[in-house]
């Protein structure tokens, strides 16, 4: 059963949506225990929302049963301390099934991944989201938009689905975001920067609030400090805090962004919180040069064990 009502969830979405990693053991099986200290530290640091089955969770590398297990594990470990979003996606039937499991597990909302199908009709996306929203049986819906090529008319139609309360905007197009916000201002939606800390300032400048973060698995206190600076419009401080993290984010962007989760999991290993390897097609392990650089960064931040 959900722990947060629609109003409380809407407010929390203006904060940080932390995307949890999926821990694997040495046999590449789900391993719940290593996630617990990550969840506890994020909650204690003040992260506002936690997300299971997001991209940092390697959603597309999980089998359906594994994705179901991960939302259940996250719900158990969060225990109602902050809102939980359960990511859903892939085929419409898989997405509907995972939406139902997420609701039963106690998720407070579902986050619908944008369909990666090569043949996506704008009106087809609206039909997809509506079916998934209906399957969630009353849970609020957050859209995860990584590509705005479906057009503003389709985006507006998605935003007017009654269950939708927020959009995670993960396209590097702040001017298109500004127009989408303008067109749907009457709905009072949460517009969340979906490209993590680096892109939060330009998204804030056009009206978005809050941001997604994979960094919270490693340094939740830094993410919270960046959010606090943005929330008080202290942009110089926010930019300085973000700049200090750029070497970490640059490592995540290597190999066509294929080291995005690799760096997070490698950093956790350095900290003594081994969450296992990433799954192909993610890059694993880091190159020797990247591993050395990451080790130096973590030691400089006092996080290496």
C-alpha angles and dihedrals in degrees: 000000000000117000100201129058124225095266094050091046092049090054093047091053089068086068133058120314103204115204110214123219120237109237120219129190127225091280092053094253127135109275112192100186099071091056095061098075090046091053093045094049093048093050093046091049091055104256104167104211133015125209129205120196097023125136094274084053088062089241094173091051093056127092115233093256090050092052089051090050093049095055088049092049092047092050091051094048097043090047095191096303093123132003117281123214117199114210115223132180150108114094115013091246092051090047093050092048092049090047089057092047090048091053092048091048092057103259113162094216142351125244111213114213114220107257111258092204110135090226105057119160115199091231089044090060090053091051090048094052093045092053092048092046090052091050090054087064101217102338114134116252130224117195118220106207115186097160124041093190089106085078136240094276091059092044090053091049090052091049090054094058100116096232093053113103102159147020128212102209109207100166117103091233110107094170092056088047090053091054092047089052091049094050093051101035091121091066097061092223126175110247108198126189103243099191097074129240098326094063098036097096097055091043090050089051091063097042110278119130130202126009143226118253139192088176089077089078089065109021111012091162090062092051090050091050091051091050092049091052092050092045090058092042091245093147096166090058092044092051092048092050091048093047090056088058096047096097088057092047092045089057089051090054095056123113094027090311088305092128093056096109093024091068092048093051092043090052090051090053090052088052092052095254100113110193095172131243129318119250126244134296083043112085114258131209112016117250114265091252093050092046091053091049092049092048090053092048093050092047090049090053091048093244102114118103 
